[in-house]
Structure formats: structure tokens, C-alpha cells
């Protein structure tokens, strides 16, 4: 007589099982041998108080083909739908156990259902090992030779993963089907398998060409370790840690757009290796997934955005101070790190004027004025030479730039052909450049024998070439002390373009001044609409309509 079995009104025995299983407890998986399998051992029964580990494993092994058949008969082989039927099978089995005098707790039923699910769709006996963060590799040589390697160097024997080599092959096939994002075939005709099981686990398997199936599971876990962690562990000397920090100072995160360009270069190089050298037969760069290269929209620091940012900055500063626990903090880094409306922010003309007023006494004031008003790139300002400056005609030729790679710097041509350009300067900027040249001459004279005749317009006090990161550091400090909201040094270039267009300069002239290849790129990327300009445009539009509307009254 069949008994109700769990969720969904399912009954025990499930479809496809012999009806005698519902009437003869001695033929259930925990009471005797499976039909047609005389080699199945008789595991001990489970009890309310606990369970025998070996008996539990044998029960899982014995019920697996039964549940598999029930799933096939019900047509529910997908993992999402299978769990309900697995629970139903386990509930029916538990009821039969109770009829035979053996109690099974709800916790044991849940554990058995999860074990059956893991056996069919997960890692089976390896589930707990795979979940151990200390495990590094799992090597399987045949069904019963399992070796587990740990991060501390230990190698231990693991549990048998299957009863036979054929069963092991079936497990590998299921792992590839249900655990991998891209299922791969593993059979006698395709005896080699390489698949990623999630983000950290890599599966490699081989069969038929070896005496027994061989399987390797490799973990790729990434651990974030800071220099402070190494110092606290005593692995790193504090002096060496400070040296390493200085060595990576100035490195910037790679943007998604740069990632896409790097991938394109790699893909091209690897395609050559495939076509010309025959070194590889697959281009891994073609399947790399990268974040979308969406260009951030530049926003203006309006009064409302500044007020909101000031609140964010206060909260961020309090958080940093709390973490510092009384130690000194870098106020400029905290100023930069406070959340802002967009990664690209632009000062208003009034804010730009405040910055230039604060920087007026700085020895590099002329450089920041060129960037803010004429839109030079940081590397172009560093690479500017006196031979390319015509103080009589009031023009500057941009022919070189200093490029920063990590902390190292190299000199090279500007970014594009259009970047090599001649820029006109206003009379006040020319006067400031003349004063800067006299100041530089005094500094070189004071340097004495240590002076360096580099020929650059903007240099260190001894005449040596400026490091681009020094410009950024000084810019951030000047902007912070001026009480301005944060922007990048490169965002001064955005502001220069926006101010030129707001002043009525033709977009073609703006394009040539900035060194862009097309005016559409200048218009779409490097310009922001100031509130005053937008309001003036709205007033002009309304002025055309309102008089006409009034004439019909």
C-alpha cells in the first residue's frame, strides 16, 4: 500500500519503482539489498539519536539509482525542479522506516535529501572537501584513489568518490553538465575534458587513454594581502614596505576602455601566433569578458552638488578617522576618496578662478594656467620646451609629452597626429610665462653645479625634468587648501573646453586647441553645459515665444 510522500502530493514508491518496495521494508535501501544488485551491502538503520557515517554513505549510494530512475520517469532532470522530487522520495523512505520501527528525524531527512542532490547534481562525497577554504587541489586516480592537497602543504587521503570507474566517469559527466557554465562532453570519443566549475574551481579529466579515469580539481582562490598585513605578520620590514609603497606610487587603475584596447592588442598578437606560427590553436583573448567601456558623463559642480558632496565628505572623513584610531590620516586622500556624483567632474568658471587665485604664488602657476585655460594634457605640459614657445608671437607648439608608466617616465610624441598643434595664448598668460622664465633662471643660478640644463619650460628647482605625478599631487593640495570640491587634474582640460564653448568659441577651434581628431568627439566628450549658459539659452528661447503669444491677447 502506497503512502503519501511529502510535497506536491507525491507518493511512495515514486514512478518507476517496484510496488513491492512500498510493502516490504526489508527491500528498502536501509533494510536490505537493491533489486537486481546482489552486491549491495546492508547498511545499518538510522536512528533518532544519530547516524552511522558509513551507513549513511551506503544509504545515499543505494538510493541514488532509485532517485535517478524516479527523476527520469517524472521528466524532472533539471536541478531546480529535482529537489522537490528528491525530498518526496526521502519522505516516503522515512515513512517506511517508521513502519518498520526505525525513527528518522527531520534533520536526517533534510541531510539525506541534500546528500542525494549533491550526488546527482553537485560534487557528491567531495562537497565538504570542495567547501573547505584550506583545500588547494584534489587529485583522483580511479574511483577510490583520492588525494587532497592543502594550502599548508599537507596531502591527505580522501574518501572514495565512486564505487567503480564507470560511476566516476558518470560523475565527471554530471559535473561538467550541471556545475560548468559551458557544459563539455566527456566520453570515449572525447576523452579529454577541461572545464571551469564556478569562479574558483577548474576541472581536468582524462579517460580511455589511461588505465583508469584521472581527474584533477584545481582551486584558484585570490587572497587580498596588504603591505600592512605583511608588516604585522613580521614577513616584511617597515622600511621595505615604505620603499614598495613609493615604488607603486602614481600607478592608476586601468579603465574599462583601456582594458578593451589591451585585449584587442592581445587578441591580434595571439591571432598571429595561430595563423603564422601555429603555436596555439585557440585564442583565449577572444573569450575574455570585460566590463562595458562606458565613458562616464562629465558633470558640473553646481551649488547643490557641492552641498551634497560636503555631507558625503564629512561622513567619509569620520569613517577614516575612526579606522585610524588616533593615528594621522592623509586629508588629501580623504578629500579625493569621498563619493562624488561622477568620476569626471568639472569646475564652474568661478571655481576655476578660485583655484588659479590660490595657485598664483606657486612656482608652477603658469603650468596650471595653461592646463586650465588652454587644455594641455598633463604629459604635454611636462614635455613643453622653451624652443617651442614663441614669446613674441604669443604661441606655443605642442610637440612632445612625458608619459608615465607606473612610476617610470619616458618622452615621446603626443597622443595622436592631431595632438601635435600650435596653441595661441592670451596676453596675460604670456606675461606669466615671461615671469616664470625669470624665476626659473634664478633657481638654476642658485642650484650651482647641480643645475640641469634640460630645456624644459617646467622643471624642478635644479632644472631637471618634472615627474607627472608631482603635478597631480601639487594640484590636489592646492585645490584642497582652496576649499574646492575634488576633480582630477585632467578634468581641468574638460573645463577648458567647456569655458571656450561657453565664451562663444567655434567648436572647430576648440577641437584644434585640444588636439582632437574630430569636433564631434570634442562636443560629445569634453564639454559640459554650465548652469548659467543653460539658463541664458532658456531665456532666449522663451523670449522668442512670449512676445508672439502676447500679441494675440
XYZ file of C-alpha atoms in Angstrom:
553
model
C 0.000 0.000 0.000
C 1.432 3.346 -1.048
C 1.877 6.117 1.488
C 1.644 9.872 0.893
C 5.101 11.173 0.343
C 5.920 14.828 1.041
C 5.429 17.908 -1.089
C 3.268 18.196 -4.160
C 1.086 15.161 -3.270
C 3.721 12.696 -4.488
C 3.549 9.136 -3.245
C 5.980 6.437 -2.303
C 7.152 4.487 -4.174
C 7.803 7.100 -6.874
C 7.032 6.287 -10.515
C 9.213 3.552 -11.930
C 9.966 1.783 -8.631
C 8.699 -1.776 -7.970
C 5.466 -1.639 -5.989
C 6.847 -4.275 -3.629
C 9.167 -1.552 -2.273
C 6.141 0.081 -0.715
C 5.001 -3.106 1.064
C 8.263 -4.813 2.074
C 10.516 -2.763 4.318
C 13.139 -5.454 4.111
C 13.716 -4.475 0.448
C 14.129 -0.725 1.145
C 17.628 0.771 0.799
C 18.072 0.769 4.569
C 16.662 -2.669 5.162
C 18.126 -4.965 2.555
C 19.565 -5.255 -0.932
C 18.549 -3.310 -4.004
C 16.633 -5.328 -6.596
C 18.997 -6.686 -9.210
C 22.123 -5.820 -7.165
C 23.156 -8.724 -5.022
C 26.427 -6.957 -4.184
C 24.701 -4.119 -2.321
C 25.652 -4.253 1.371
C 23.087 -3.979 4.135
C 23.780 -0.691 5.922
C 22.628 -0.135 9.495
C 19.397 1.755 10.050
C 19.389 5.389 11.068
C 18.033 6.364 14.442
C 16.552 9.437 16.095
C 19.667 9.998 18.141
C 22.226 9.939 15.362
C 23.525 8.065 12.358
C 26.421 5.901 11.299
C 28.681 7.651 8.768
C 29.374 4.512 6.730
C 25.717 3.505 6.801
C 24.660 6.973 5.718
C 27.057 6.872 2.772
C 25.795 3.425 1.765
C 22.213 4.630 2.003
C 22.997 7.560 -0.302
C 24.741 5.222 -2.744
C 21.829 2.758 -2.666
C 19.129 5.407 -3.139
C 20.923 7.286 -5.913
C 19.894 4.952 -8.792
C 16.361 4.774 -7.389
C 16.014 8.555 -7.287
C 17.670 8.835 -10.701
C 15.074 6.476 -12.176
C 12.256 8.399 -10.479
C 13.551 11.670 -11.896
C 13.784 10.192 -15.369
C 10.274 8.790 -15.171
C 8.910 12.112 -13.939
C 10.864 14.034 -16.577
C 12.383 16.352 -13.964
C 16.117 16.145 -14.511
C 16.778 19.868 -14.154
C 18.364 20.719 -10.773
C 15.810 23.433 -9.943
C 12.863 21.033 -10.276
C 14.587 17.905 -8.995
C 14.911 18.856 -5.334
C 11.151 18.613 -4.701
C 11.016 15.047 -6.026
C 14.157 14.098 -4.078
C 12.518 15.324 -0.863
C 9.399 13.349 -1.766
C 11.423 10.170 -2.229
C 13.224 10.693 1.086
C 9.937 11.406 2.912
C 8.430 8.205 1.548
C 11.511 6.229 2.565
C 11.334 7.739 6.074
C 7.681 6.713 6.442
C 8.505 3.146 5.508
C 11.326 3.196 8.051
C 8.874 4.307 10.725
C 6.512 1.467 9.790
C 9.369 -0.955 10.289
C 10.136 0.513 13.712
C 13.013 2.877 12.858
C 12.538 6.596 13.507
C 14.132 9.141 11.169
C 14.392 12.774 12.262
C 13.511 15.692 10.018
C 17.137 16.841 10.199
C 18.347 13.441 8.955
C 15.808 13.531 6.117
C 16.993 17.004 5.098
C 20.617 15.866 5.229
C 19.845 12.784 3.155
C 17.952 14.859 0.563
C 20.853 17.299 0.319
C 23.336 14.421 0.018
C 21.297 12.869 -2.806
C 21.067 16.228 -4.540
C 24.835 16.701 -4.234
C 25.351 13.160 -5.517
C 23.277 13.816 -8.625
C 23.939 17.489 -9.331
C 26.778 18.565 -7.062
C 30.168 17.218 -6.031
C 28.836 14.239 -4.072
C 31.302 12.917 -1.470
C 33.667 15.775 -2.355
C 31.160 18.512 -1.430
C 32.580 19.122 2.042
C 36.161 18.983 0.763
C 35.416 21.454 -2.025
C 33.836 23.816 0.502
C 36.977 23.779 2.683
C 38.877 27.057 2.010
C 42.160 25.369 3.010
C 41.982 22.847 0.156
C 44.176 23.651 -2.827
C 43.950 20.598 -5.143
C 42.057 17.308 -5.385
C 43.606 14.524 -7.485
C 41.565 11.410 -8.326
C 43.259 8.369 -9.893
C 40.476 5.864 -10.340
C 37.295 5.663 -8.290
C 38.917 5.027 -4.907
C 42.258 6.855 -5.062
C 41.551 10.400 -3.880
C 44.290 12.706 -2.614
C 43.661 16.154 -1.165
C 46.378 18.846 -1.100
C 46.066 21.680 1.411
C 47.467 25.195 1.356
C 49.852 24.427 4.219
C 51.493 21.618 2.230
C 49.619 18.648 3.718
C 48.495 15.829 1.421
C 45.820 13.526 2.813
C 43.812 10.584 1.545
C 40.227 11.497 0.687
C 37.054 9.411 0.557
C 36.305 7.187 -2.417
C 34.346 9.239 -4.902
C 32.572 6.343 -6.653
C 32.016 2.579 -6.416
C 33.549 1.930 -9.841
C 35.463 3.686 -12.583
C 32.336 3.719 -14.736
C 30.466 5.507 -11.955
C 33.326 8.011 -11.661
C 33.049 8.763 -15.380
C 29.329 9.363 -14.916
C 30.020 11.760 -12.059
C 32.501 13.731 -14.143
C 29.928 13.947 -16.913
C 27.356 15.315 -14.456
C 29.877 17.795 -13.009
C 30.567 19.122 -16.482
C 26.843 19.315 -17.251
C 25.469 20.853 -14.084
C 28.434 22.662 -12.499
C 30.015 24.275 -15.562
C 28.701 27.393 -17.285
C 29.772 25.830 -20.605
C 28.992 22.086 -20.497
C 31.546 19.903 -22.277
C 31.225 16.321 -23.493
C 33.245 13.636 -21.696
C 33.056 10.266 -23.413
C 35.092 7.613 -25.211
C 35.099 9.801 -28.324
C 36.035 12.921 -26.297
C 38.319 11.558 -23.585
C 39.835 14.909 -22.542
C 37.899 17.459 -20.506
C 38.786 20.922 -19.234
C 36.018 22.968 -17.663
C 35.557 25.765 -15.155
C 33.245 24.848 -12.273
C 32.298 28.251 -10.952
C 34.778 31.077 -10.445
C 37.395 29.280 -8.334
C 37.398 25.630 -9.384
C 38.899 24.133 -12.539
C 38.164 20.551 -13.633
C 40.530 18.476 -15.768
C 39.768 14.858 -16.616
C 41.017 12.126 -18.952
C 39.694 8.647 -19.740
C 40.162 5.747 -22.184
C 43.751 6.743 -22.990
C 44.800 5.930 -19.422
C 44.389 2.677 -17.425
C 41.716 4.356 -15.299
C 39.987 7.748 -15.346
C 42.110 10.523 -13.864
C 40.541 13.715 -12.527
C 42.107 16.887 -11.145
C 40.292 19.703 -9.367
C 42.347 22.891 -9.007
C 41.340 25.866 -6.886
C 42.205 29.418 -7.884
C 41.485 31.454 -4.782
C 42.692 35.041 -4.670
C 43.552 36.477 -1.268
C 43.899 40.214 -0.659
C 47.052 40.845 1.360
C 48.202 44.382 2.093
C 51.661 45.608 2.965
C 50.381 46.376 6.451
C 49.310 42.736 6.828
C 52.808 41.568 5.898
C 54.391 44.028 8.320
C 52.140 42.877 11.157
C 52.982 39.238 10.422
C 56.680 40.070 10.568
C 57.154 38.976 6.960
C 58.080 42.448 5.727
C 60.274 45.123 7.250
C 58.510 48.525 7.687
C 61.305 50.307 5.820
C 60.981 47.926 2.873
C 57.197 48.360 2.966
C 57.643 52.131 2.691
C 60.015 51.609 -0.234
C 57.485 49.394 -2.016
C 54.742 51.970 -1.487
C 56.949 54.591 -3.087
C 57.656 52.207 -5.958
C 53.993 51.843 -6.900
C 53.004 55.405 -6.134
C 51.371 57.048 -9.084
C 50.008 53.871 -10.627
C 46.445 54.412 -11.705
C 43.632 51.836 -12.078
C 43.104 50.689 -15.635
C 39.807 51.949 -17.022
C 37.390 49.632 -18.896
C 38.174 51.425 -22.162
C 41.899 50.759 -21.673
C 41.132 47.134 -20.826
C 39.338 46.763 -24.162
C 42.293 48.259 -26.023
C 44.705 45.924 -24.223
C 42.514 42.938 -25.087
C 42.387 43.999 -28.739
C 46.190 44.112 -28.824
C 46.485 40.698 -27.175
C 43.872 39.214 -29.487
C 45.749 40.466 -32.528
C 49.078 39.090 -31.265
C 47.561 35.697 -30.437
C 45.837 35.543 -33.827
C 49.265 35.925 -35.416
C 50.520 33.066 -33.235
C 47.660 30.928 -34.565
C 47.878 31.874 -38.249
C 51.595 32.323 -38.794
C 53.481 30.420 -36.114
C 50.956 27.634 -35.379
C 51.927 27.925 -31.729
C 48.372 27.645 -30.382
C 45.012 26.576 -31.798
C 42.765 28.761 -29.652
C 42.770 32.464 -28.870
C 41.985 32.893 -25.153
C 41.742 36.671 -25.517
C 38.637 36.183 -27.677
C 36.597 34.827 -24.757
C 37.698 37.275 -22.043
C 34.723 39.062 -20.512
C 35.320 42.717 -19.660
C 33.090 45.410 -18.208
C 31.403 47.652 -20.739
C 33.583 50.542 -21.830
C 31.018 53.202 -20.974
C 32.514 56.673 -20.943
C 31.451 58.487 -17.738
C 29.426 61.638 -18.221
C 31.134 64.824 -17.072
C 29.090 66.821 -14.580
C 29.492 70.400 -13.365
C 30.000 71.114 -9.667
C 26.775 73.045 -9.151
C 25.967 74.545 -5.743
C 23.538 71.711 -4.941
C 26.076 69.018 -5.860
C 28.732 70.745 -3.770
C 26.419 70.785 -0.727
C 25.633 67.100 -1.130
C 29.310 66.247 -1.559
C 30.250 68.185 1.567
C 27.956 65.904 3.563
C 29.497 62.815 1.939
C 32.985 64.156 2.652
C 32.157 64.725 6.330
C 30.878 61.153 6.688
C 33.856 59.726 4.824
C 36.279 61.737 6.953
C 34.642 60.461 10.165
C 34.928 56.870 8.902
C 38.606 57.267 8.029
C 39.378 58.846 11.391
C 37.581 56.019 13.180
C 39.633 53.412 11.353
C 42.853 55.314 12.044
C 42.260 55.014 15.801
C 44.051 58.244 16.644
C 46.817 57.942 14.042
C 47.478 60.650 11.457
C 45.472 60.479 8.253
C 46.080 61.872 4.788
C 43.485 64.618 4.478
C 44.006 64.998 0.725
C 43.421 61.280 0.108
C 40.267 61.530 2.210
C 39.192 64.588 0.202
C 39.740 62.687 -3.036
C 38.113 59.470 -1.773
C 34.761 60.972 -0.746
C 31.970 59.833 -3.114
C 31.191 62.274 -5.911
C 28.343 62.429 -8.463
C 30.533 61.257 -11.370
C 34.139 60.152 -11.848
C 34.508 63.151 -14.179
C 33.603 66.454 -12.554
C 34.106 69.966 -13.926
C 34.548 73.198 -12.008
C 32.490 76.243 -12.876
C 34.399 79.275 -14.208
C 34.102 80.857 -10.737
C 35.601 77.745 -9.101
C 38.394 77.637 -11.683
C 39.147 81.276 -10.903
C 39.363 80.461 -7.185
C 41.851 77.702 -7.921
C 44.062 79.928 -10.080
C 43.978 82.607 -7.381
C 45.107 80.052 -4.787
C 47.883 78.820 -7.113
C 49.108 82.308 -8.098
C 52.141 82.155 -5.785
C 53.044 78.562 -6.636
C 56.190 78.068 -8.745
C 54.154 76.024 -11.286
C 51.308 78.529 -11.549
C 51.985 79.091 -15.263
C 51.602 75.359 -15.943
C 48.242 75.101 -14.174
C 47.020 78.189 -16.011
C 47.930 76.606 -19.371
C 46.030 73.424 -18.450
C 43.007 75.314 -17.101
C 42.649 77.786 -19.989
C 44.268 76.082 -22.988
C 43.512 72.447 -22.167
C 47.017 70.941 -22.288
C 47.323 67.345 -21.184
C 49.470 66.663 -18.136
C 52.171 64.920 -20.174
C 52.167 67.707 -22.779
C 52.724 70.333 -20.073
C 55.635 68.299 -18.661
C 57.142 67.875 -22.130
C 56.909 71.523 -23.191
C 60.306 73.013 -24.181
C 61.371 76.637 -24.367
C 62.359 76.208 -28.012
C 58.665 75.515 -28.761
C 57.471 78.712 -27.047
C 57.381 81.944 -29.043
C 57.031 84.743 -26.510
C 56.984 87.398 -29.241
C 54.145 85.892 -31.275
C 52.289 84.500 -28.251
C 52.049 80.877 -29.446
C 53.140 77.500 -28.072
C 53.888 74.426 -30.191
C 52.930 71.103 -28.588
C 55.428 68.598 -29.988
C 56.356 66.316 -27.059
C 54.895 64.709 -23.976
C 56.202 62.888 -20.917
C 54.407 59.567 -20.402
C 54.177 57.908 -17.019
C 54.396 54.082 -16.949
C 53.970 53.008 -13.371
C 56.469 55.323 -11.736
C 58.884 55.401 -14.653
C 58.603 58.120 -17.290
C 59.514 58.272 -20.967
C 59.480 61.073 -23.538
C 57.538 60.634 -26.716
C 55.369 62.227 -29.357
C 51.881 63.443 -28.412
C 48.950 61.067 -28.269
C 47.816 61.423 -31.913
C 48.842 63.316 -35.042
C 46.165 65.901 -34.239
C 47.754 66.377 -30.814
C 50.801 67.994 -32.447
C 49.452 71.522 -32.673
C 50.115 75.221 -32.180
C 48.173 76.980 -29.432
C 47.595 80.730 -29.178
C 47.991 82.326 -25.755
C 46.346 85.382 -24.243
C 48.465 88.389 -23.261
C 48.204 87.743 -19.508
C 49.379 84.152 -19.887
C 52.362 85.351 -21.931
C 53.272 87.804 -19.161
C 53.023 84.994 -16.596
C 55.278 82.772 -18.759
C 57.875 85.519 -19.003
C 57.857 85.899 -15.223
C 58.143 82.128 -14.884
C 61.235 82.088 -17.124
C 62.948 84.714 -14.981
C 62.108 82.753 -11.834
C 63.472 79.570 -13.382
C 66.738 81.361 -14.259
C 67.118 82.447 -10.624
C 66.513 78.869 -9.414
C 69.118 77.470 -11.833
C 71.642 80.053 -10.700
C 71.012 79.093 -7.076
C 71.425 75.371 -7.908
C 75.073 75.962 -8.846
C 76.982 72.937 -10.123
C 73.942 70.695 -9.545
C 71.920 72.544 -12.180
C 70.494 70.586 -15.122
C 70.040 72.373 -18.453
C 67.123 70.249 -19.641
C 65.468 72.914 -21.804
C 62.002 72.175 -20.394
C 59.659 75.036 -19.570
C 58.517 73.450 -16.313
C 61.183 71.770 -14.200
C 62.276 71.014 -10.682
C 64.273 73.834 -8.972
C 67.546 72.292 -10.220
C 66.311 72.258 -13.824
C 65.637 68.518 -14.040
C 62.515 67.211 -15.727
C 59.293 67.188 -13.709
C 57.607 63.923 -12.825
C 53.936 63.983 -13.964
C 52.723 62.629 -10.631
C 54.295 65.631 -8.892
C 51.939 67.883 -10.861
C 48.938 65.825 -9.755
C 49.989 65.823 -6.100
C 50.561 69.591 -6.080
C 47.284 70.207 -7.903
C 45.298 68.173 -5.357
C 46.925 70.004 -2.458
C 46.231 73.428 -3.965
C 42.596 72.552 -4.704
C 42.110 71.125 -1.205
C 43.552 74.184 0.524
C 41.363 76.422 -1.678
C 38.257 74.698 -0.259
C 37.122 73.426 -3.651
C 35.318 70.151 -4.418
C 37.625 67.499 -5.898
C 38.345 66.994 -9.585
C 41.165 65.274 -11.429
C 43.950 67.311 -12.984
C 42.749 66.036 -16.366
C 39.308 67.468 -15.597
C 40.797 70.957 -15.924
C 41.036 70.058 -19.612
C 37.281 69.344 -19.650
C 36.713 72.702 -18.019
C 38.866 74.483 -20.589
C 36.784 73.057 -23.435
C 33.524 73.951 -21.683
C 34.660 77.506 -20.970
C 35.779 78.048 -24.577
C 32.400 76.953 -25.928
C 30.564 78.987 -23.273
C 32.600 82.012 -24.406
C 31.301 81.506 -27.949
C 34.454 79.971 -29.481
C 33.728 77.891 -32.575
C 33.832 74.165 -31.877
C 36.372 73.629 -34.669
C 38.812 75.987 -32.935
C 38.170 74.215 -29.629
C 38.915 70.892 -31.317
C 42.225 72.113 -32.719
C 43.188 73.734 -29.409
C 42.629 70.492 -27.508
C 44.256 68.368 -30.232
C 41.274 66.138 -31.018
C 40.847 64.277 -34.285
C 37.206 65.317 -34.730
C 34.949 68.079 -33.472
C 32.183 65.576 -32.680
C 34.457 63.910 -30.114
C 35.166 67.315 -28.586
C 31.486 68.175 -28.421
C 30.358 64.793 -27.016
C 33.160 64.115 -24.548
C 34.960 67.231 -23.380
C 32.207 69.769 -22.939
C 29.780 70.357 -20.118
C 26.899 72.835 -20.013
C 27.230 75.384 -17.236
C 24.002 76.323 -15.419
C 24.401 79.971 -16.390
C 24.694 79.077 -20.088
C 21.710 76.734 -19.900
C 19.608 79.409 -18.196
C 20.609 82.020 -20.775
C 19.624 79.630 -23.572
C 16.259 79.014 -21.897
C 15.643 82.756 -21.573
C 16.489 83.358 -25.223
C 14.150 80.574 -26.312
C 11.334 81.889 -24.152
C 11.932 85.426 -25.442
C 11.126 84.250 -28.968
C 7.802 82.743 -27.939
C 6.388 85.004 -25.219
C 6.138 88.241 -27.327
C 4.412 86.351 -30.099
C 1.970 84.806 -27.628
C 1.262 88.238 -26.076
C 0.366 89.791 -29.436
C -2.708 87.529 -29.697
C -4.236 88.680 -26.416
